[in-house]
CSV table of C-alpha atoms in Angstrom, one decimal:
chain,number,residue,atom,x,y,z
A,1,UNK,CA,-31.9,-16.0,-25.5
A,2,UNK,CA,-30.6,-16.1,-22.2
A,3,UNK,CA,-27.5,-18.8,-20.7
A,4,UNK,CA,-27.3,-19.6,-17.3
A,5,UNK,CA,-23.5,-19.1,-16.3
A,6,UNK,CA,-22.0,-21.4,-13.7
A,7,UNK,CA,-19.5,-20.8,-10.7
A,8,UNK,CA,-16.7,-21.4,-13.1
A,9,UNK,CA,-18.3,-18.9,-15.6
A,10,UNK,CA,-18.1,-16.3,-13.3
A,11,UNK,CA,-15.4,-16.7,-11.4
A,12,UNK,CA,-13.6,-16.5,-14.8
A,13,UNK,CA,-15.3,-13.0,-16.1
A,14,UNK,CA,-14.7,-11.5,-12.6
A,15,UNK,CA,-10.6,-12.6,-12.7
A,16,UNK,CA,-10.3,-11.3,-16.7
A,17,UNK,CA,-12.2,-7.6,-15.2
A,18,UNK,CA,-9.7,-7.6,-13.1
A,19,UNK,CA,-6.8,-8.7,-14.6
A,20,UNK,CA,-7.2,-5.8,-16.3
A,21,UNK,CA,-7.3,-3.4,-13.2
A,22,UNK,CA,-10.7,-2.6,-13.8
A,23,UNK,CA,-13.2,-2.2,-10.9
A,24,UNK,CA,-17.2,-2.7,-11.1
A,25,UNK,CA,-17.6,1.0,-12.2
A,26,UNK,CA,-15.3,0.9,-14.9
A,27,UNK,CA,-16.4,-2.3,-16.3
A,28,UNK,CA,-19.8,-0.9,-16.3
A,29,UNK,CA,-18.7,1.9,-18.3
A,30,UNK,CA,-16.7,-0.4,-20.8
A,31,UNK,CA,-20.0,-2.3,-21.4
A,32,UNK,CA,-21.4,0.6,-22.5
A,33,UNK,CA,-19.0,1.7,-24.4
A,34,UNK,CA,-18.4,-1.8,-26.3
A,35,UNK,CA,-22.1,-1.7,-27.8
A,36,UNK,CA,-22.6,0.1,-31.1
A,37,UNK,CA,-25.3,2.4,-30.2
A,38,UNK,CA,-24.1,2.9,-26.1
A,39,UNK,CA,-26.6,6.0,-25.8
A,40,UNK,CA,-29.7,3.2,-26.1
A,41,UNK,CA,-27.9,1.3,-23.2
A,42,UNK,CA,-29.2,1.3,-19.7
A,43,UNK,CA,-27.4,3.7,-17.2
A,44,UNK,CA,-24.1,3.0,-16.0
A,45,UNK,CA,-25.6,3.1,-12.5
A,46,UNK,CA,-27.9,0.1,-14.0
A,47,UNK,CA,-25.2,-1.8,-15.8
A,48,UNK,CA,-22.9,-2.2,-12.5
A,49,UNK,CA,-26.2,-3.9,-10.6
A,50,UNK,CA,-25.8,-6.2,-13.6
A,51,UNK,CA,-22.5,-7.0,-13.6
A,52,UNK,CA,-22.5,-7.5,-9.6
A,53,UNK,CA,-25.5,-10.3,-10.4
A,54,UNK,CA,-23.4,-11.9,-13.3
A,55,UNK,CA,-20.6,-11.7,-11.6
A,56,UNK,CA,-21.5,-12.7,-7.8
A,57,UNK,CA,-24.9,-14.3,-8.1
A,58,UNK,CA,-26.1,-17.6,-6.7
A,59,UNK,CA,-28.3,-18.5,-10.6
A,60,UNK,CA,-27.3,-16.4,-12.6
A,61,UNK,CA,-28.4,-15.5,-16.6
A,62,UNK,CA,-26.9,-13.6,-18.9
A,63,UNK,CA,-28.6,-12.7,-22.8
A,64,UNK,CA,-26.5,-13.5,-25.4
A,65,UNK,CA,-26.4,-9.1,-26.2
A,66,UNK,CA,-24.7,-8.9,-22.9
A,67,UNK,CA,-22.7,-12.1,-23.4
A,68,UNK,CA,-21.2,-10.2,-26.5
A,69,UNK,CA,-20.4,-7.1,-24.9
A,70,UNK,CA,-18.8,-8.6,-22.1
A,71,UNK,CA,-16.4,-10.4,-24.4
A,72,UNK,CA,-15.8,-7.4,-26.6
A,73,UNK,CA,-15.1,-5.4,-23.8
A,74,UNK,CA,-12.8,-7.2,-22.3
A,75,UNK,CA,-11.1,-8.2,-25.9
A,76,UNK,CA,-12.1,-12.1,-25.4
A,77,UNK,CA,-13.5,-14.9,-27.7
A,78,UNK,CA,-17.2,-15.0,-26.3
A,79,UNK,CA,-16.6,-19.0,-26.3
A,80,UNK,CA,-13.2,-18.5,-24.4
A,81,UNK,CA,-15.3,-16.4,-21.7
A,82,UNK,CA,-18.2,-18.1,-21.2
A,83,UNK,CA,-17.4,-21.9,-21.4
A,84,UNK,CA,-17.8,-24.3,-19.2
A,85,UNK,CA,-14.5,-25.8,-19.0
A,86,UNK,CA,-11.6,-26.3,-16.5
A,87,UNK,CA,-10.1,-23.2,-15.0
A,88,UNK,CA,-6.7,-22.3,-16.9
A,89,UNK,CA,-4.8,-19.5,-14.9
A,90,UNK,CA,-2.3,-21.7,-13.5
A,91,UNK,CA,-1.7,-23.6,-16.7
A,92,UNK,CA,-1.0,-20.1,-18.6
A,93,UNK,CA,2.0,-19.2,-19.9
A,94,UNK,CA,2.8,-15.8,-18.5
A,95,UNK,CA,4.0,-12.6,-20.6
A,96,UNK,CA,5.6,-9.8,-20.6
A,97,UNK,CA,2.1,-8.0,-20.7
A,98,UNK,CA,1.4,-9.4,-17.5
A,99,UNK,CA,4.4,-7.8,-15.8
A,100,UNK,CA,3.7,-4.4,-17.5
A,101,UNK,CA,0.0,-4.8,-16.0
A,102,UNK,CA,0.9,-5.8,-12.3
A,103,UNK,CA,3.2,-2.7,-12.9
A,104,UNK,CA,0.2,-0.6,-13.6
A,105,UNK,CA,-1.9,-1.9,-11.2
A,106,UNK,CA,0.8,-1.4,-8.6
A,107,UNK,CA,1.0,2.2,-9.7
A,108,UNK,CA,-2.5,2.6,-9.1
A,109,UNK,CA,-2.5,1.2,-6.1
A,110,UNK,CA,0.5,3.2,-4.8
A,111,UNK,CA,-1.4,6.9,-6.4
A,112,UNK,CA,-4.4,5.7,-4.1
A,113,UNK,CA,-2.7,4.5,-0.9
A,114,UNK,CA,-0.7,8.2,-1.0
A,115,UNK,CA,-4.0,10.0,-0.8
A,116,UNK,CA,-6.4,8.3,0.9
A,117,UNK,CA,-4.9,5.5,2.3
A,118,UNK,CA,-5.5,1.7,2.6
A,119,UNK,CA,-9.1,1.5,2.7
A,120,UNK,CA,-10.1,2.6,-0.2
A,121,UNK,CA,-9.3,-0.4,-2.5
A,122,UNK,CA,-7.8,-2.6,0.3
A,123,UNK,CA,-10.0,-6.0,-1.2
A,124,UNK,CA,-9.9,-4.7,-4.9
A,125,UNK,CA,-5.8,-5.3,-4.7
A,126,UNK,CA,-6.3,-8.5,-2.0
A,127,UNK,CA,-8.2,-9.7,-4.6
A,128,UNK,CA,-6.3,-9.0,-7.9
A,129,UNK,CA,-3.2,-10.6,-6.2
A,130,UNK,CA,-4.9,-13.9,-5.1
A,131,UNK,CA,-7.2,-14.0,-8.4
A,132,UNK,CA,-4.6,-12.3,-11.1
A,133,UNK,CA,-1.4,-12.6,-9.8
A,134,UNK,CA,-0.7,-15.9,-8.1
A,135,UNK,CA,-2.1,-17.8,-10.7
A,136,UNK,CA,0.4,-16.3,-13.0
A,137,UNK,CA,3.2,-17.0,-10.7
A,138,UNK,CA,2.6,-20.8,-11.3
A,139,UNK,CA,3.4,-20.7,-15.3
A,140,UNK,CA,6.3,-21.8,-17.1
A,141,UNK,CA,8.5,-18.7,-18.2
A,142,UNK,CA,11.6,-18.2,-19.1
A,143,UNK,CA,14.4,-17.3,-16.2
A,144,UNK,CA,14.4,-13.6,-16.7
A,145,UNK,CA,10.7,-13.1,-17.2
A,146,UNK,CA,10.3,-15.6,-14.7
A,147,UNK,CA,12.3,-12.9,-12.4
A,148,UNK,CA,10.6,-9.7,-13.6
A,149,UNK,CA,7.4,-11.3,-12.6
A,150,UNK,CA,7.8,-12.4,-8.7
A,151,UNK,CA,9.9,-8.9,-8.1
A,152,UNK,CA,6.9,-7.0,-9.6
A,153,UNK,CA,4.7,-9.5,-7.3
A,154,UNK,CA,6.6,-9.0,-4.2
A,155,UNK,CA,6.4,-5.0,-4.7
A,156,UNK,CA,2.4,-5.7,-5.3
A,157,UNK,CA,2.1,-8.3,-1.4
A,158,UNK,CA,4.0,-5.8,-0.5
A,159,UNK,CA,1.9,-2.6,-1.0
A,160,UNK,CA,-1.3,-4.6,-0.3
A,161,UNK,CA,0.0,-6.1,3.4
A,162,UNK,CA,0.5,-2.2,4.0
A,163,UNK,CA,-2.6,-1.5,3.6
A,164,UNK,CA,-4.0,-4.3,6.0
A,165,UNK,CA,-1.7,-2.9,8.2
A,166,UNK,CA,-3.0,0.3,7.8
A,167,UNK,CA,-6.7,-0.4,8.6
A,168,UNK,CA,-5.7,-2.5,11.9
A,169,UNK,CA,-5.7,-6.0,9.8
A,170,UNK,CA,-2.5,-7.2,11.5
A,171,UNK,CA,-2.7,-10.5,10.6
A,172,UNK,CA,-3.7,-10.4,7.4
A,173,UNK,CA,-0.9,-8.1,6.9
A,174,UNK,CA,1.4,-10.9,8.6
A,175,UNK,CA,0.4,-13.4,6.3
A,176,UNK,CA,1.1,-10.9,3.0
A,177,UNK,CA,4.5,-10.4,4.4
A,178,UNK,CA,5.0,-14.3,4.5
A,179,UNK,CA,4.0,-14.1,0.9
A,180,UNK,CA,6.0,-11.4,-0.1
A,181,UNK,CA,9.1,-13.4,1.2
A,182,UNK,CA,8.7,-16.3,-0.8
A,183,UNK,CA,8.2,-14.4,-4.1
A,184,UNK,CA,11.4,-12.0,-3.1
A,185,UNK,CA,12.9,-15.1,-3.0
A,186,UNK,CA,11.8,-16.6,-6.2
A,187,UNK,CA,12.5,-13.0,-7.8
A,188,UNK,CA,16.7,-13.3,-6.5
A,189,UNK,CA,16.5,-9.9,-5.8
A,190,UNK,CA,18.6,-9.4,-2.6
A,191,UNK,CA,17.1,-5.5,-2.2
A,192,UNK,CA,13.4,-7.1,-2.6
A,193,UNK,CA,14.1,-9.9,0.3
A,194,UNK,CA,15.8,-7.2,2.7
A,195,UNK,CA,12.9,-5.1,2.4
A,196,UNK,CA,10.6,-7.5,3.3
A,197,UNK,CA,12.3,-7.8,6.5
A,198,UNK,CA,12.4,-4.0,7.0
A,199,UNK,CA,8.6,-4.1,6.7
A,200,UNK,CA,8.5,-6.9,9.5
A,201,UNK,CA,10.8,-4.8,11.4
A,202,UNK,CA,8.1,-2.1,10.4
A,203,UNK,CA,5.2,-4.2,12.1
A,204,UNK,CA,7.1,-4.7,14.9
A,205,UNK,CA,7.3,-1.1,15.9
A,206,UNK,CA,3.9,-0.3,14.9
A,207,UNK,CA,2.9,-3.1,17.2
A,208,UNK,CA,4.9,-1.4,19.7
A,209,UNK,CA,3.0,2.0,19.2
A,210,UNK,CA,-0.1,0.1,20.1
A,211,UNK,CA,1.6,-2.0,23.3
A,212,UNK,CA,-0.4,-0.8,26.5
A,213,UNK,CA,2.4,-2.3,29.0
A,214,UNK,CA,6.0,-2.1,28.8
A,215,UNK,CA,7.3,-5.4,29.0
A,216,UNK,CA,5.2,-5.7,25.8
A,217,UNK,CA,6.2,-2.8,23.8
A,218,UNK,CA,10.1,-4.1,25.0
A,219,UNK,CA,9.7,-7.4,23.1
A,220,UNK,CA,7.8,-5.5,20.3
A,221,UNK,CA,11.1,-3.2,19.6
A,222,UNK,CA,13.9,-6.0,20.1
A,223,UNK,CA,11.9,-8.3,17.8
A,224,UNK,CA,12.0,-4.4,15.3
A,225,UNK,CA,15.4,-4.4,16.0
A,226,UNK,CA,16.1,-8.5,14.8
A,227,UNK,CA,14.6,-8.0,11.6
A,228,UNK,CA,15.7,-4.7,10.6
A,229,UNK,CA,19.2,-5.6,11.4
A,230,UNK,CA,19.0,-8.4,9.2
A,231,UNK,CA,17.1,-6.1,6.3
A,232,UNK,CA,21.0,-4.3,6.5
A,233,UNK,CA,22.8,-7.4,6.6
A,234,UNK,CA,21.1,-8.9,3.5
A,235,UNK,CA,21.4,-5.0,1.9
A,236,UNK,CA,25.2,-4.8,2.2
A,237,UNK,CA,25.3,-6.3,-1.4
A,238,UNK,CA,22.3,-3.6,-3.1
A,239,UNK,CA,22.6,-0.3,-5.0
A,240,UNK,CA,23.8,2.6,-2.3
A,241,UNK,CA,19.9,4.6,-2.8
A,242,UNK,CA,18.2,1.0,-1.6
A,243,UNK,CA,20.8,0.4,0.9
A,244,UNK,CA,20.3,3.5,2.3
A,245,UNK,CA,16.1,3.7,2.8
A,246,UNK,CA,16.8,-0.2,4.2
A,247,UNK,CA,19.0,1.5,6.7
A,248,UNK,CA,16.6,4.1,8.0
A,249,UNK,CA,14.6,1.3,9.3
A,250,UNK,CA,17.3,0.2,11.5
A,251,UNK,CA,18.0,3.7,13.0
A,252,UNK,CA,14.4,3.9,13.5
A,253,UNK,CA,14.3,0.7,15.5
A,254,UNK,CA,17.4,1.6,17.4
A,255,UNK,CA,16.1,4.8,18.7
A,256,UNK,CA,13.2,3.4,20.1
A,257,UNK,CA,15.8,2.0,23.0
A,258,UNK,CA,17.1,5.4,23.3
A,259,UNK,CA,20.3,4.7,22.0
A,260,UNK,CA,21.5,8.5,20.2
A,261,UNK,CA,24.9,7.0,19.9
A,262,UNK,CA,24.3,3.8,17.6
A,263,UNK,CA,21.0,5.7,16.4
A,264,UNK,CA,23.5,8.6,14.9
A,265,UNK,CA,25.8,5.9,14.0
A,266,UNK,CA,23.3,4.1,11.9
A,267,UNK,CA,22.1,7.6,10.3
A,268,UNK,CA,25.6,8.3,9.2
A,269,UNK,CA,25.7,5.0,7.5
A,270,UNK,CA,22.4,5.6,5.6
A,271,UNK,CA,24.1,9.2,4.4
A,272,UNK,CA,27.4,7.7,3.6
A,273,UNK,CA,25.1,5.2,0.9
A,274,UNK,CA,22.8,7.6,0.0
A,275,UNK,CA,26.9,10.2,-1.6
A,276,UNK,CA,26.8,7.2,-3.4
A,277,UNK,CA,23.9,7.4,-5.4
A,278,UNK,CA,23.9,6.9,-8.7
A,279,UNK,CA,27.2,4.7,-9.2
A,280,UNK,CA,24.8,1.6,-9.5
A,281,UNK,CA,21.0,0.7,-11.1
A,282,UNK,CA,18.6,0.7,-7.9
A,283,UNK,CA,15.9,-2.0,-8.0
A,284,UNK,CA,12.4,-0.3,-9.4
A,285,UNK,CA,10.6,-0.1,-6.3
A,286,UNK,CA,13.3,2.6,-5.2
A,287,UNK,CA,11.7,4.7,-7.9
A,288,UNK,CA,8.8,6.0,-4.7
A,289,UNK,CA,11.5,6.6,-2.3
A,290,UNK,CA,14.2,8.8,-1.8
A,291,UNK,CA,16.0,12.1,-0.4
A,292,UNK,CA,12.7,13.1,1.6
A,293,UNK,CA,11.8,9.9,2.8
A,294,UNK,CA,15.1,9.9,4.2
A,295,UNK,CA,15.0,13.1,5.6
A,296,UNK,CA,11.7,12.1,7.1
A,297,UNK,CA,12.3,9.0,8.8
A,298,UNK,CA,15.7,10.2,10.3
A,299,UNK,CA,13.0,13.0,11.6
A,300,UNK,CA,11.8,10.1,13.3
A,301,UNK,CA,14.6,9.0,14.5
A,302,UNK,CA,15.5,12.2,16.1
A,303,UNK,CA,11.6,12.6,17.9
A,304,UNK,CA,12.3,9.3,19.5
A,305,UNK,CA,15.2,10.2,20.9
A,306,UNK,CA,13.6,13.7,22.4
A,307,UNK,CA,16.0,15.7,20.1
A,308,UNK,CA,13.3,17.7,18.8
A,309,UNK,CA,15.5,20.7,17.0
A,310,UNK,CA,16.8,18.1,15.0
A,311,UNK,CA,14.4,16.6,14.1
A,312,UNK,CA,12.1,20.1,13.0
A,313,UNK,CA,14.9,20.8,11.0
A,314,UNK,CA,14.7,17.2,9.1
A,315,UNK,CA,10.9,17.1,8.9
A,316,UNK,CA,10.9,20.6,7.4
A,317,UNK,CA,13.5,19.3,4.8
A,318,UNK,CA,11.3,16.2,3.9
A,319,UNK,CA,7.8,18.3,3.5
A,320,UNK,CA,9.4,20.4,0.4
A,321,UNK,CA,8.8,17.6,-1.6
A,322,UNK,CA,6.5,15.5,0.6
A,323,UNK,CA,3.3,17.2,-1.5
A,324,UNK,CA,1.2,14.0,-1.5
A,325,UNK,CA,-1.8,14.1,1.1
A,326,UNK,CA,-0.6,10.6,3.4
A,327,UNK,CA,3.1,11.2,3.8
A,328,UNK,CA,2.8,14.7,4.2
A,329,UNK,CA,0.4,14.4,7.1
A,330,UNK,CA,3.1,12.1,8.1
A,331,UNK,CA,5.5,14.4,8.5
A,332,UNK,CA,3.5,17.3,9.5
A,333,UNK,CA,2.7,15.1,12.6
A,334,UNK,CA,6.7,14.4,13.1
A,335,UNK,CA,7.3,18.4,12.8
A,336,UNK,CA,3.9,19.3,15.4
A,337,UNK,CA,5.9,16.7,18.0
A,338,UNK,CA,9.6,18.2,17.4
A,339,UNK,CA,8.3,21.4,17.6
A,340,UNK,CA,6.7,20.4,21.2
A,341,UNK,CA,10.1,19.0,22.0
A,342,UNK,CA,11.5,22.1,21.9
A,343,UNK,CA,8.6,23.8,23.5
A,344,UNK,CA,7.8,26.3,20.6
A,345,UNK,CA,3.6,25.4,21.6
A,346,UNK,CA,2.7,28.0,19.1
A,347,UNK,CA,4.1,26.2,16.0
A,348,UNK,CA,3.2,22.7,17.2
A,349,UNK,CA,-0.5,23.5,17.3
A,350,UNK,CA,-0.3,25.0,13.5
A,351,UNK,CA,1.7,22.1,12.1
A,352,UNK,CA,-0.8,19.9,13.8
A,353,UNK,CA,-3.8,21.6,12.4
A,354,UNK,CA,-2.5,21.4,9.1
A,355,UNK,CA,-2.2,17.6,10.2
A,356,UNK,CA,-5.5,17.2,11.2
A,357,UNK,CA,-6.9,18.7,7.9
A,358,UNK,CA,-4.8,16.0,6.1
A,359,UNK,CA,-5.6,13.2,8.2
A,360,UNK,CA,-9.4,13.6,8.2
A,361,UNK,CA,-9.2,13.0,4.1
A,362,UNK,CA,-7.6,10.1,4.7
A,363,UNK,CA,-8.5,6.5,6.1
A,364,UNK,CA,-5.1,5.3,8.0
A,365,UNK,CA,-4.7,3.4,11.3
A,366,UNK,CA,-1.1,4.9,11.2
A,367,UNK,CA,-2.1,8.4,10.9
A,368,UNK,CA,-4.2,7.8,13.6
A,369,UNK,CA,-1.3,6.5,15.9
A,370,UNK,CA,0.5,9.6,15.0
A,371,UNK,CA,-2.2,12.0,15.6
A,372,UNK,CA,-2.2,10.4,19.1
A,373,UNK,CA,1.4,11.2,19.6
A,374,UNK,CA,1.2,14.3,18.8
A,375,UNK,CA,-1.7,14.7,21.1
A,376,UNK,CA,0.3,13.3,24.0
A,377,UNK,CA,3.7,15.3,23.3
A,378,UNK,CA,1.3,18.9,23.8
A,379,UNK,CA,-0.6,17.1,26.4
A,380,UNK,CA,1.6,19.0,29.3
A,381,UNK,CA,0.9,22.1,27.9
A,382,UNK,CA,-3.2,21.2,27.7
A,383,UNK,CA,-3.9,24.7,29.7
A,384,UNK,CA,-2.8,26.4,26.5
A,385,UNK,CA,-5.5,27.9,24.7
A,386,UNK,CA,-3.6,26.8,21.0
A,387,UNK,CA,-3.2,22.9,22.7
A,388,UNK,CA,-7.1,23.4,24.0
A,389,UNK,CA,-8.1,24.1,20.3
A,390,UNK,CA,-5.9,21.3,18.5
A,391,UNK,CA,-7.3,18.6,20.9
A,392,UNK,CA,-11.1,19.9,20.1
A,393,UNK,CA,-10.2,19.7,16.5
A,394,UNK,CA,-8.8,16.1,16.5
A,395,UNK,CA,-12.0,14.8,18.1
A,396,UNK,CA,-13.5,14.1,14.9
A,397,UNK,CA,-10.1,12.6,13.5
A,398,UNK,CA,-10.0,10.7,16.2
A,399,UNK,CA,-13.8,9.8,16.7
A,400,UNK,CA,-13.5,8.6,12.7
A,401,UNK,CA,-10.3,5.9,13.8
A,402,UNK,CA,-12.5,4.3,16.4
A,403,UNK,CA,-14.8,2.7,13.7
């Protein structure tokens, strides 16, 4: 026998898949694996055209087999899944399962961003957060769970508003941001609300990267230099490791006027927090940040300000533990530009290379920004044979960005 399932139905089986992290593929493979015989099943290939239908179609039936495996697979009442009744996500009372799943989800997310970038699953986590997430945000828990769940919510808005901003989505990734601020603020986590200002200070310089006159790249960096000033302010009161990666995003801002004196200022205070590590707990989200991020973005710092032997030395620091494929070819691309700074062409052109071979595994509007740079800082030296050969090589990159 066969139901029809209405608009409700579905939307209801595609929120519990992915409440649990799981993606079309995997849910196609959990079907199969939830019958009792799952060799006499139809392909996995097959299955996920069915789920898609179920799932996403206009009129849709389902047989009562599949109905069953659904809601075994998923660990349901088959009633629970497929009626017909009033949507309950707001109404339910949230757990501390559901802050251990955002957690894992995050962490997923995070493992994916760091080697290919925000492409990849850039809706998948748009949609878990608006389908999953928010819904639970509007239960009644008690205080602390309460404030375990909009911290681990911000970190999600977070990590997905990067990745919009990472595939040229700026608005969108403005709008996350917004989001992210009222949760940090629900969460009263001071770190969690400072950061979220350090990533608008963030968007504000990348907007400047992509500013094609002056006057508009000038507004671009004071409006960097507003919010990431206030990211410190708010961060005087956080654990010394947080306070100090909030810091960074000041120095970055300031040097982006030219200013080496408050630039090295600001870099000395981000040092002075960061001897102080360990005298307090630092907020989770600390966990994916620390001495070689640091040591990276004051590499940044010190590009920006043309002093380009210190910042080889800091970007060579930062790749000993940089290993994953994005934040390496980050810093690769900082080393190729210090190293053209201080006119050693040689090196600049095998750094960048080793860039290059990073950056075409991965989809990143950033990485293309940076490949960009590092174009222009060898671009006086374009007679160069090595600087001939790097620019023939980041066609493709490039060519791969413009899509």
């Amino acid at each position: 026998m066969a139901y029809e399932t209405t608009p409700r139905v579905r939307a209801r089986m595609r929120r519990e898949r992915r409440a649990l992290g799981w993606d079309i593929p995997r849910m196609a493979e959990e079907l199969r694996n939830a019958a009792d015989y799952p060799h006499k099943m139809p392909s996995v290939r097959s299955l996920r055209r069915y789920i898609e239908r179920w799932e996403e179609g206009d009129v849709v039936r389902i047989t009562e087999r599949y109905r069953i495996l659904y809601a075994r697979a998923l660990n349901m009442d088959e009633d629970e899944l497929f009626q017909d009744g009033p949507e309950e996500p707001a109404n339910r009372k949230p757990s501390a399962g559901d802050v251990e799943a955002i957690r894992g989800m995050l962490t997923a997310l995070m493992t994916s961003d760091r080697q290919f970038g925000g492409a990849r699953i850039r809706r998948q986590a748009a949609d878990y957060l608006t389908d999953v997430i928010e819904p639970r945000l509007r239960g009644h828990a008690p205080d602390s769970l309460r404030r375990r769940l909009f911290a681990v919510s911000t970190e999600f808005a977070m990590r997905v508003s990067a990745m919009n901003l990472d595939t040229d989505r700026l608005d969108a990734s403005l709008m996350l941001l917004g989001r992210a601020a009222s949760m940090a603020n629900e969460s009263g986590d001071a770190s969690l609300t400072a950061w979220v200002l350090a990533r608008r200070g963030e968007h504000e310089m990348h907007r400047a990267a992509l500013a094609t006159r002056p006057v508009q790249r000038a507004d671009h960096v004071q409006q960097a230099l507003a919010y990431t000033d206030g990211a410190v302010g708010v961060a005087r009161t956080t654990p010394p490791l947080g306070r100090a990666f909030l810091t960074t995003k000041s120095a970055l801002a300031s040097s982006l006027t030219g200013d080496r004196a408050r630039t090295q200022r600001i870099l000395g205070s981000v040092w002075d927090a960061y001897q102080q590590a360990g005298t307090a707990e630092e907020p989770s989200w600390m966990g994916a940040y620390g001495w070689g991020h640091l040591r990276h973005e004051e590499a940044r710092c010190y590009v920006n300000l043309g002093m380009g032997r210190d910042a080889a030395r800091s970007a060579e620091e930062s790749l000993t533990v940089r290993t994953d494929p994005r934040p390496r070819a980050f810093s690769l691309g900082i080393l190729s530009i210090a190293h053209a700074q201080t006119l050693d062409v040689e090196q600049a052109c095998v750094r960048g290379h080793e860039m290059l071979a990073l950056a075409a595994q991965i989809s990143s509007r950033r990485i293309c920004v940076r490949v960009t740079e590092m174009l222009a800082a060898l671009a006086v030296h374009q007679d160069h044979p090595a600087v001939a050969e790097l620019q023939e090589a980041a066609q493709p990159v490039l060519a791969d960005c413009a899509r």
